[in-house]
Amino acid sequence: MARQETQCVIHHSKLTSYCNVCGEFVCNLCKQSKYGKHEGHHYMTVTEKTNELKEEISEYQKMITDKSLKPLRENIHEHYLVKSRLDSNCDELTSEVEKREKHFIKEIQRASQKLKNIINGHRLEFSPGLASRIAQLEDKKREIDSLMKTCENVINTGNTYEILEFSKTKKSDLNTTHSSPRQVPKLELHTPRSGSLVGDSFGNIRKSRAIFTDEIKVLKSWSYDMYIENMFTRNDCVWISKTGFFVSVKPKTAEEVERKLCPVHPSGFIVTTSGEIIYSVSNEHCIYKITPALTVRLKHSYPYLPCGLCLAINGGFYVTMHKHGADGKIVHYFNEECADWLEIMCYRKGVSLLKKPIKIVENGNRDLWVVDAASESVIAMNSAGKFKFEYTGSRTCFEPIGICTDSRYNVLISDFGHKMIDILLQDGRFLTSIKLQPLGISRPMGLCVTKDGHLCVGQGNGCVHVLRY
């Protein structure tokens, strides 16, 4: 011990006792009445008191060990065991995936080599006359491509009068200059069995991808007082139409960020980059816009009923319209004031496919996907209205309501009747389905994909669920 710890501070004598009354160590002089204040008190020797304090500290140390350190060590040990099992499972899964990948690659390479050998066996030596004809056809193709680009520019950037003038001037050219070329003799090439092998391999890969949909789980849920049919994502928030308001919510926390007054229930709505909301009211035949100051009417569409809306990649927005006893249509408004527009129809074999279009979305490749309530199908077309394909569901009694796209140009469609979400590739091929009933979702309606890739599903009972997609 140091000097100040072993000697009395007052008398500078050796500490010999401990005063139980005052709670401090004292020397022999402190115990005398003429030198100190400890006369008549009860004392213990320094050694006895030190041993007593050591025992108290030892008991305190044991208590800490039993109540804190030991459980902490056991918890750390359990975590190390979990980490070890997780690492082992991850290594096994990685090994299995690599094994399957190598197997698929070998199968595809073998099938591709067989196809190449068969194609090389059927290869023809082109005659000079055929080569000349091919050169002529390529020149003709370049002319048609140039005309197609001109048509696309007029459709996308020209106004109604420019489109009319262009149609008048080019109609005669289309009938004379760009007539159909002569039919070229076809070379028949029978598809070998190895082609089916490639299809089976890719089918297995798609099935493997579909297996991972079992990992989808609900991250967050909250509810409102009415069904959620329309949803829209802007930045890191999800906009939802509820009774009397448009509400902006952060999907990770369900925290309300902003709300805007809307006295009616809209048929569809979008949120512009400037934060203004454009919505349609079918029974009023009107399209409105909510500005920071007031709500203004943009367009009166009588006798057509406006329904679904979506933003256009090249500016403006699309609106689906229908009326009783007539074909439906899509109107592309090139600006938010609806000052200039273009009507889009979709035909197949001379018959209009749009009967009662209710929802629309534009994919990243600028294709339009429309949900038609009359035919209970989803119709895909380009921005000019040229039909591409129609999806009628992977099961009977298909009931599509909500539709959205993700960053990979996949299209997600909510099937209300089967409680599922179908996922299609951009070319219309079926990829997989998400079963919602095991997740507690029974009536899927509105869909949207957030900025960080999460899928938001609105239910018919007012619940909103955020899925890890």
Coordinates of C-alpha atoms in Angstrom, one line a residue:
M1 CA 0.0 0.0 0.0
A2 CA 1.0 3.7 -0.4
R3 CA 1.9 5.8 2.5
Q4 CA -1.5 7.7 2.6
E5 CA -3.3 4.3 2.6
T6 CA -1.4 2.7 5.6
Q7 CA -1.0 5.7 7.9
C8 CA -3.5 7.9 9.6
V9 CA -4.0 11.2 7.8
I10 CA -4.3 13.1 11.1
H11 CA -1.6 11.6 13.3
H12 CA 0.6 9.9 10.7
S13 CA 0.5 6.7 12.7
K14 CA -0.1 3.2 11.5
L15 CA -3.7 2.2 11.0
T16 CA -4.5 -0.5 13.4
S17 CA -8.3 -0.7 13.7
Y18 CA -11.6 -0.1 11.8
C19 CA -14.4 1.9 13.5
N20 CA -17.7 0.2 12.9
V21 CA -19.6 3.3 14.0
C22 CA -17.9 5.9 11.8
G23 CA -17.0 3.4 9.0
E24 CA -13.3 4.3 8.6
F25 CA -9.8 3.0 9.5
V26 CA -8.2 4.7 12.6
C27 CA -4.9 4.5 14.5
N28 CA -4.3 4.0 18.3
L29 CA -4.2 7.8 18.9
C30 CA -7.6 8.3 17.2
K31 CA -9.2 5.9 19.8
Q32 CA -8.0 8.1 22.7
S33 CA -10.4 10.9 23.9
K34 CA -7.8 13.6 23.8
Y35 CA -6.8 13.0 20.2
G36 CA -9.8 11.9 18.4
K37 CA -13.6 11.4 18.2
H38 CA -13.8 7.6 18.3
E39 CA -13.8 7.1 22.1
G40 CA -16.1 4.3 23.2
H41 CA -16.8 3.1 19.6
H42 CA -16.7 -0.6 18.6
Y43 CA -13.6 -1.6 16.6
M44 CA -12.3 -4.4 14.4
T45 CA -8.7 -5.1 13.4
V46 CA -7.6 -4.0 10.0
T47 CA -7.0 -7.6 9.0
E48 CA -10.5 -8.7 10.0
K49 CA -12.1 -5.9 8.2
T50 CA -10.0 -6.4 5.1
N51 CA -10.9 -10.1 5.0
E52 CA -14.6 -9.2 5.4
L53 CA -14.4 -6.8 2.5
K54 CA -12.6 -9.4 0.4
E55 CA -15.4 -11.9 1.1
E56 CA -18.0 -9.4 0.0
I57 CA -16.1 -8.6 -3.2
S58 CA -15.8 -12.4 -3.9
E59 CA -19.5 -12.9 -3.4
Y60 CA -20.2 -9.9 -5.7
Q61 CA -17.8 -11.4 -8.3
K62 CA -19.5 -14.8 -8.1
M63 CA -22.9 -13.1 -8.5
I64 CA -21.8 -11.3 -11.6
T65 CA -20.3 -14.6 -13.0
D66 CA -23.5 -16.5 -12.3
K67 CA -26.0 -13.9 -13.5
S68 CA -24.2 -12.2 -16.3
L69 CA -21.0 -13.8 -17.5
K70 CA -22.1 -17.4 -17.6
P71 CA -25.3 -16.7 -19.6
L72 CA -23.4 -14.5 -21.9
R73 CA -20.8 -17.2 -22.6
E74 CA -23.6 -19.7 -23.2
N75 CA -25.3 -17.3 -25.6
I76 CA -22.0 -16.7 -27.5
H77 CA -21.5 -20.4 -27.7
E78 CA -25.0 -20.9 -29.1
H79 CA -24.4 -18.2 -31.7
Y80 CA -21.2 -19.8 -32.8
L81 CA -23.0 -23.1 -33.2
V82 CA -25.7 -21.4 -35.3
K83 CA -23.1 -19.7 -37.4
S84 CA -21.3 -23.0 -37.9
R85 CA -24.4 -24.7 -39.0
L86 CA -25.3 -21.8 -41.3
D87 CA -21.9 -21.8 -42.9
S88 CA -22.2 -25.6 -43.4
N89 CA -25.6 -25.3 -45.0
C90 CA -24.5 -22.4 -47.2
D91 CA -21.5 -24.4 -48.4
E92 CA -23.7 -27.4 -49.2
L93 CA -26.2 -25.2 -51.1
T94 CA -23.4 -23.4 -53.0
S95 CA -21.9 -26.8 -53.9
E96 CA -25.3 -28.1 -55.1
V97 CA -26.0 -25.0 -57.1
E98 CA -22.6 -25.2 -58.8
K99 CA -23.1 -28.9 -59.5
R100 CA -26.5 -28.2 -61.2
E101 CA -25.1 -25.2 -63.1
K102 CA -22.3 -27.4 -64.5
H103 CA -24.8 -30.1 -65.4
F104 CA -27.1 -27.6 -67.2
I105 CA -24.2 -26.0 -69.0
K106 CA -23.0 -29.4 -70.3
E107 CA -26.4 -30.3 -71.4
I108 CA -26.9 -27.1 -73.3
Q109 CA -23.4 -27.3 -74.9
R110 CA -24.1 -30.8 -76.0
A111 CA -27.5 -29.9 -77.4
S112 CA -26.1 -26.8 -79.1
Q113 CA -23.3 -28.8 -80.7
K114 CA -25.8 -31.3 -82.1
L115 CA -27.9 -28.4 -83.5
K116 CA -24.8 -26.8 -85.1
N117 CA -23.9 -30.1 -86.8
I118 CA -27.4 -30.7 -88.1
I119 CA -27.6 -27.1 -89.4
N120 CA -24.2 -27.4 -91.1
G121 CA -25.3 -30.6 -92.7
H122 CA -28.3 -28.8 -94.2
R123 CA -26.4 -25.6 -95.2
L124 CA -26.9 -24.7 -98.9
E125 CA -24.5 -23.0 -101.2
F126 CA -26.2 -19.7 -102.3
S127 CA -26.3 -19.2 -106.0
P128 CA -25.2 -15.8 -107.5
G129 CA -28.9 -15.1 -108.4
L130 CA -30.1 -15.8 -104.8
A131 CA -27.2 -13.6 -103.4
S132 CA -28.3 -10.8 -105.7
R133 CA -31.9 -11.1 -104.6
I134 CA -30.8 -11.0 -101.0
A135 CA -28.9 -7.8 -101.6
Q136 CA -32.0 -6.3 -103.2
L137 CA -34.1 -7.4 -100.3
E138 CA -31.6 -5.8 -97.8
D139 CA -31.8 -2.5 -99.7
K140 CA -35.6 -2.7 -99.6
K141 CA -35.4 -3.5 -95.8
R142 CA -33.2 -0.4 -95.2
E143 CA -35.8 1.8 -97.0
I144 CA -38.6 0.3 -94.9
D145 CA -36.6 0.7 -91.7
S146 CA -36.1 4.4 -92.6
L147 CA -39.8 4.9 -93.2
M148 CA -40.7 3.0 -90.0
K149 CA -38.4 5.4 -88.0
T150 CA -40.0 8.4 -89.6
C151 CA -43.5 7.0 -88.7
E152 CA -42.4 6.4 -85.2
N153 CA -41.0 10.0 -84.8
V154 CA -44.3 11.4 -86.2
I155 CA -46.3 9.3 -83.8
N156 CA -44.2 10.1 -80.7
T157 CA -43.5 13.8 -81.3
G158 CA -45.9 15.1 -83.9
N159 CA -49.3 16.7 -83.1
T160 CA -52.6 15.6 -84.6
Y161 CA -52.4 17.8 -87.7
E162 CA -48.8 16.6 -88.5
I163 CA -50.0 13.0 -88.2
L164 CA -52.9 13.6 -90.6
E165 CA -50.7 15.3 -93.2
F166 CA -48.0 12.5 -93.0
S167 CA -50.8 9.9 -93.4
K168 CA -52.0 11.6 -96.6
T169 CA -48.6 12.0 -98.2
K170 CA -47.3 8.5 -97.4
K171 CA -50.5 6.5 -98.2
S172 CA -49.7 6.3 -101.9
D173 CA -46.0 5.5 -101.3
L174 CA -47.0 2.6 -99.1
N175 CA -49.2 1.2 -101.9
T176 CA -46.6 1.4 -104.6
T177 CA -43.0 1.7 -103.5
H178 CA -43.0 -0.5 -100.4
S179 CA -45.0 -3.4 -101.7
S180 CA -44.6 -6.9 -100.4
P181 CA -41.5 -8.6 -101.8
R182 CA -41.7 -11.9 -103.7
Q183 CA -41.9 -14.9 -101.5
V184 CA -38.5 -16.6 -101.1
P185 CA -38.4 -20.4 -101.2
K186 CA -38.2 -21.8 -97.7
L187 CA -35.6 -24.3 -96.6
E188 CA -37.3 -26.9 -94.4
L189 CA -35.2 -27.8 -91.4
H190 CA -36.7 -30.5 -89.2
T191 CA -36.2 -29.7 -85.5
P192 CA -34.0 -32.4 -84.0
R193 CA -34.6 -34.0 -80.7
S194 CA -31.7 -32.1 -79.2
G195 CA -33.8 -29.0 -79.5
S196 CA -36.2 -30.4 -77.0
L197 CA -33.2 -31.2 -74.8
V198 CA -32.4 -27.5 -74.8
G199 CA -36.0 -26.6 -74.0
D200 CA -36.0 -29.1 -71.1
S201 CA -32.8 -27.7 -69.8
F202 CA -34.1 -24.1 -69.8
G203 CA -37.4 -25.4 -68.4
N204 CA -35.5 -27.0 -65.5
I205 CA -33.7 -23.7 -64.9
R206 CA -37.0 -21.8 -64.8
K207 CA -38.4 -24.4 -62.4
S208 CA -35.3 -23.9 -60.2
R209 CA -35.9 -20.1 -60.3
A210 CA -39.5 -20.7 -59.4
I211 CA -38.5 -22.7 -56.3
F212 CA -37.0 -19.6 -54.8
T213 CA -40.4 -18.0 -54.6
D214 CA -41.0 -20.0 -51.5
E215 CA -38.5 -17.7 -49.8
I216 CA -41.0 -14.7 -50.2
K217 CA -42.2 -13.5 -46.9
V218 CA -44.2 -10.5 -45.6
L219 CA -42.0 -7.7 -44.2
K220 CA -44.7 -5.2 -43.1
S221 CA -48.5 -5.0 -43.0
W222 CA -51.0 -2.3 -42.2
S223 CA -54.7 -1.6 -42.9
Y224 CA -57.2 1.1 -44.0
D225 CA -60.9 1.4 -44.0
M226 CA -61.5 0.4 -47.7
Y227 CA -60.3 -1.9 -50.4
I228 CA -56.9 -1.1 -51.9
E229 CA -57.1 -1.3 -55.7
N230 CA -54.8 1.5 -56.8
M231 CA -51.2 1.9 -55.6
F232 CA -48.3 4.0 -57.0
T233 CA -44.7 4.3 -56.0
R234 CA -42.8 7.5 -56.1
N235 CA -39.2 7.7 -54.7
D236 CA -39.1 5.7 -51.5
C237 CA -42.9 6.0 -50.7
V238 CA -46.1 4.2 -51.7
W239 CA -49.2 6.3 -52.6
I240 CA -52.5 4.8 -51.7
S241 CA -56.1 6.1 -52.2
K242 CA -58.3 5.8 -49.1
T243 CA -61.5 7.4 -48.0
G244 CA -61.2 11.1 -48.5
F245 CA -57.4 11.2 -49.0
F246 CA -54.4 10.2 -51.0
V247 CA -51.8 8.9 -48.5
S248 CA -48.1 8.6 -49.0
V249 CA -46.5 5.9 -46.8
K250 CA -43.0 4.6 -46.2
P251 CA -43.4 0.8 -46.8
K252 CA -40.6 -0.2 -44.4
T253 CA -42.1 1.4 -41.4
A254 CA -45.8 2.1 -42.4
E255 CA -45.1 5.7 -41.4
E256 CA -47.4 8.3 -43.1
V257 CA -45.4 11.0 -44.8
E258 CA -48.0 13.1 -46.6
R259 CA -51.7 13.2 -47.4
K260 CA -53.8 15.1 -50.0
L261 CA -57.5 15.6 -49.9
C262 CA -59.7 13.8 -52.4
P263 CA -63.4 13.8 -51.7
V264 CA -64.2 11.0 -54.2
H265 CA -62.9 7.5 -54.8
P266 CA -60.8 7.6 -58.0
S267 CA -60.8 4.9 -60.6
G268 CA -57.0 5.3 -61.1
F269 CA -54.3 7.7 -60.3
I270 CA -50.6 8.6 -60.9
V271 CA -48.1 10.8 -59.1
T272 CA -45.9 13.0 -61.3
T273 CA -42.3 13.8 -60.7
S274 CA -43.3 17.2 -59.3
G275 CA -45.5 15.5 -56.7
E276 CA -48.8 16.4 -58.3
I277 CA -51.5 13.7 -58.4
I278 CA -53.6 13.1 -61.6
Y279 CA -56.7 10.9 -61.0
S280 CA -59.7 9.8 -63.0
V281 CA -63.4 9.6 -61.8
S282 CA -65.4 7.3 -64.1
N283 CA -68.9 8.3 -63.1
E284 CA -68.1 12.0 -63.7
H285 CA -66.3 11.3 -67.1
C286 CA -63.5 13.5 -65.8
I287 CA -59.7 13.6 -65.2
Y288 CA -58.5 15.8 -62.4
K289 CA -55.1 17.1 -61.1
I290 CA -54.3 18.0 -57.5
T291 CA -51.9 21.0 -57.3
P292 CA -50.4 22.6 -54.2
A293 CA -53.1 25.3 -54.4
L294 CA -56.3 23.5 -55.6
T295 CA -57.8 20.7 -57.6
V296 CA -58.4 21.4 -61.3
R297 CA -60.3 19.5 -64.0
L298 CA -58.0 18.6 -66.9
K299 CA -60.3 16.8 -69.2
H300 CA -64.0 15.9 -69.7
S301 CA -64.1 12.6 -71.6
Y302 CA -67.9 12.1 -72.1
P303 CA -69.3 9.7 -73.3
Y304 CA -66.2 7.6 -72.5
L305 CA -65.4 6.6 -68.9
P306 CA -61.8 7.1 -67.9
C307 CA -60.3 4.4 -65.7
G308 CA -56.7 3.3 -65.4
L309 CA -53.7 5.7 -65.7
C310 CA -49.9 5.2 -66.0
L311 CA -47.0 7.5 -66.7
A312 CA -45.5 7.4 -70.2
I313 CA -41.7 7.0 -70.6
N314 CA -41.5 9.6 -73.4
G315 CA -43.6 12.1 -71.5
G316 CA -47.3 12.6 -70.5
F317 CA -49.5 9.7 -69.4
Y318 CA -51.9 7.0 -70.7
V319 CA -55.5 6.6 -69.8
T320 CA -57.8 3.6 -70.5
M321 CA -61.4 4.5 -71.6
H322 CA -64.5 2.6 -72.4
K323 CA -68.2 3.1 -72.8
H324 CA -71.2 0.8 -73.0
G325 CA -71.9 -0.7 -76.4
A326 CA -68.6 0.4 -78.0
D327 CA -65.0 -0.6 -78.2
G328 CA -62.5 0.7 -75.6
K329 CA -59.5 2.7 -76.3
I330 CA -56.3 4.2 -74.9
V331 CA -55.5 7.9 -75.0
H332 CA -52.0 9.1 -74.7
Y333 CA -51.9 12.7 -73.4
F334 CA -48.5 14.2 -74.3
N335 CA -48.5 16.7 -71.4
E336 CA -50.1 17.1 -68.0
E337 CA -52.5 19.8 -69.3
C338 CA -54.1 17.3 -71.8
A339 CA -53.6 19.9 -74.6
D340 CA -52.5 17.3 -77.1
W341 CA -53.3 13.7 -77.3
L342 CA -53.3 10.5 -79.5
E343 CA -56.0 7.8 -79.4
I344 CA -54.6 4.2 -79.6
M345 CA -56.7 1.2 -80.6
C346 CA -55.6 -2.5 -80.8
Y347 CA -56.9 -4.9 -83.4
R348 CA -56.3 -8.6 -84.2
K349 CA -57.6 -9.9 -87.5
G350 CA -59.8 -6.8 -87.8
V351 CA -61.4 -7.1 -84.4
S352 CA -60.8 -4.8 -81.5
L353 CA -59.3 -6.4 -78.5
L354 CA -60.1 -3.5 -76.1
K355 CA -63.7 -4.0 -74.8
K356 CA -63.5 -2.7 -71.2
P357 CA -59.9 -1.8 -70.4
I358 CA -59.5 -0.9 -66.7
K359 CA -55.8 -1.0 -65.8
I360 CA -52.7 -0.1 -67.9
V361 CA -48.9 -0.1 -67.3
E362 CA -46.0 0.8 -69.6
N363 CA -43.1 -1.6 -69.4
G364 CA -39.5 -0.5 -69.6
N365 CA -39.3 -1.6 -73.2
R366 CA -42.2 0.8 -74.0
D367 CA -44.8 -2.0 -74.4
L368 CA -48.3 -1.3 -73.1
W369 CA -50.0 -4.0 -70.9
V370 CA -53.7 -3.6 -70.5
V371 CA -56.1 -5.4 -68.2
D372 CA -59.4 -5.9 -69.9
A373 CA -62.3 -6.7 -67.6
A374 CA -64.7 -7.9 -70.4
S375 CA -62.4 -10.6 -71.8
E376 CA -60.7 -11.2 -68.4
S377 CA -57.3 -11.1 -70.0
V378 CA -54.2 -9.0 -70.2
I379 CA -53.3 -7.6 -73.7
A380 CA -49.8 -6.5 -74.7
M381 CA -49.2 -4.0 -77.5
N382 CA -46.5 -1.5 -78.6
S383 CA -46.9 2.2 -78.2
A384 CA -48.6 2.5 -81.6
G385 CA -51.3 -0.1 -80.7
K386 CA -49.8 -3.1 -82.6
F387 CA -50.9 -6.3 -81.0
K388 CA -48.2 -8.5 -79.5
F389 CA -49.9 -11.2 -77.4
E390 CA -52.7 -11.9 -75.0
Y391 CA -52.4 -13.6 -71.6
T392 CA -55.5 -15.4 -70.4
G393 CA -54.0 -16.9 -67.2
S394 CA -52.3 -20.1 -66.4
R395 CA -55.5 -21.5 -64.8
T396 CA -59.2 -21.4 -65.6
C397 CA -61.4 -18.5 -64.3
F398 CA -58.6 -16.0 -64.6
E399 CA -59.6 -12.8 -62.7
P400 CA -56.9 -10.1 -63.2
I401 CA -57.2 -6.8 -61.3
G402 CA -53.8 -5.3 -60.5
I403 CA -50.8 -5.0 -62.7
C404 CA -47.2 -3.6 -62.4
T405 CA -43.7 -4.1 -63.8
D406 CA -40.3 -4.4 -62.1
S407 CA -36.8 -3.3 -63.0
R408 CA -36.2 -6.5 -65.1
Y409 CA -39.2 -5.7 -67.4
N410 CA -41.1 -8.6 -65.8
V411 CA -44.9 -8.1 -65.5
L412 CA -46.8 -9.0 -62.3
I413 CA -50.5 -9.6 -62.4
S414 CA -52.8 -10.2 -59.4
D415 CA -55.3 -13.0 -59.9
F416 CA -58.1 -12.1 -57.4
G417 CA -60.0 -15.4 -57.7
H418 CA -57.0 -17.8 -57.3
K419 CA -55.3 -15.7 -54.6
M420 CA -52.0 -15.6 -56.7
I421 CA -49.7 -13.3 -58.5
D422 CA -48.6 -14.4 -62.0
I423 CA -45.2 -13.2 -63.2
L424 CA -44.6 -13.0 -67.0
L425 CA -41.4 -12.2 -69.0
Q426 CA -41.5 -9.2 -71.2
D427 CA -42.2 -11.4 -74.3
G428 CA -45.3 -12.8 -72.6
R429 CA -43.9 -16.2 -71.5
F430 CA -45.1 -17.4 -68.1
L431 CA -42.3 -17.4 -65.5
T432 CA -43.9 -18.4 -62.2
S433 CA -46.6 -17.7 -59.7
I434 CA -46.6 -16.5 -56.1
K435 CA -49.1 -18.2 -53.8
L436 CA -50.5 -15.6 -51.5
Q437 CA -52.8 -17.6 -49.3
P438 CA -49.9 -19.1 -47.2
L439 CA -48.8 -15.5 -46.5
G440 CA -52.2 -14.6 -45.2
I441 CA -53.3 -12.6 -48.3
S442 CA -56.7 -13.8 -49.6
R443 CA -57.9 -11.0 -51.9
P444 CA -55.1 -9.4 -53.9
M445 CA -55.9 -6.3 -55.9
G446 CA -53.5 -3.4 -56.2
L447 CA -49.8 -4.0 -57.0
C448 CA -46.6 -1.9 -57.1
V449 CA -42.9 -2.5 -56.8
T450 CA -40.9 -0.1 -54.6
K451 CA -37.6 1.5 -55.4
D452 CA -35.6 -1.1 -53.4
G453 CA -37.4 -4.0 -55.1
H454 CA -40.1 -4.9 -52.6
L455 CA -43.6 -5.9 -53.8
C456 CA -46.6 -4.1 -52.2
V457 CA -49.9 -5.9 -52.4
G458 CA -53.2 -4.2 -51.6
Q459 CA -56.1 -6.4 -50.4
G460 CA -59.9 -6.2 -50.8
N461 CA -60.2 -5.9 -47.0
G462 CA -58.0 -2.7 -46.9
C463 CA -54.8 -4.4 -45.8
V464 CA -51.5 -3.5 -47.4
H465 CA -48.6 -6.1 -47.3
V466 CA -45.0 -5.5 -48.2
L467 CA -43.3 -8.6 -49.6
R468 CA -39.6 -9.4 -49.9
Y469 CA -39.7 -10.0 -53.7

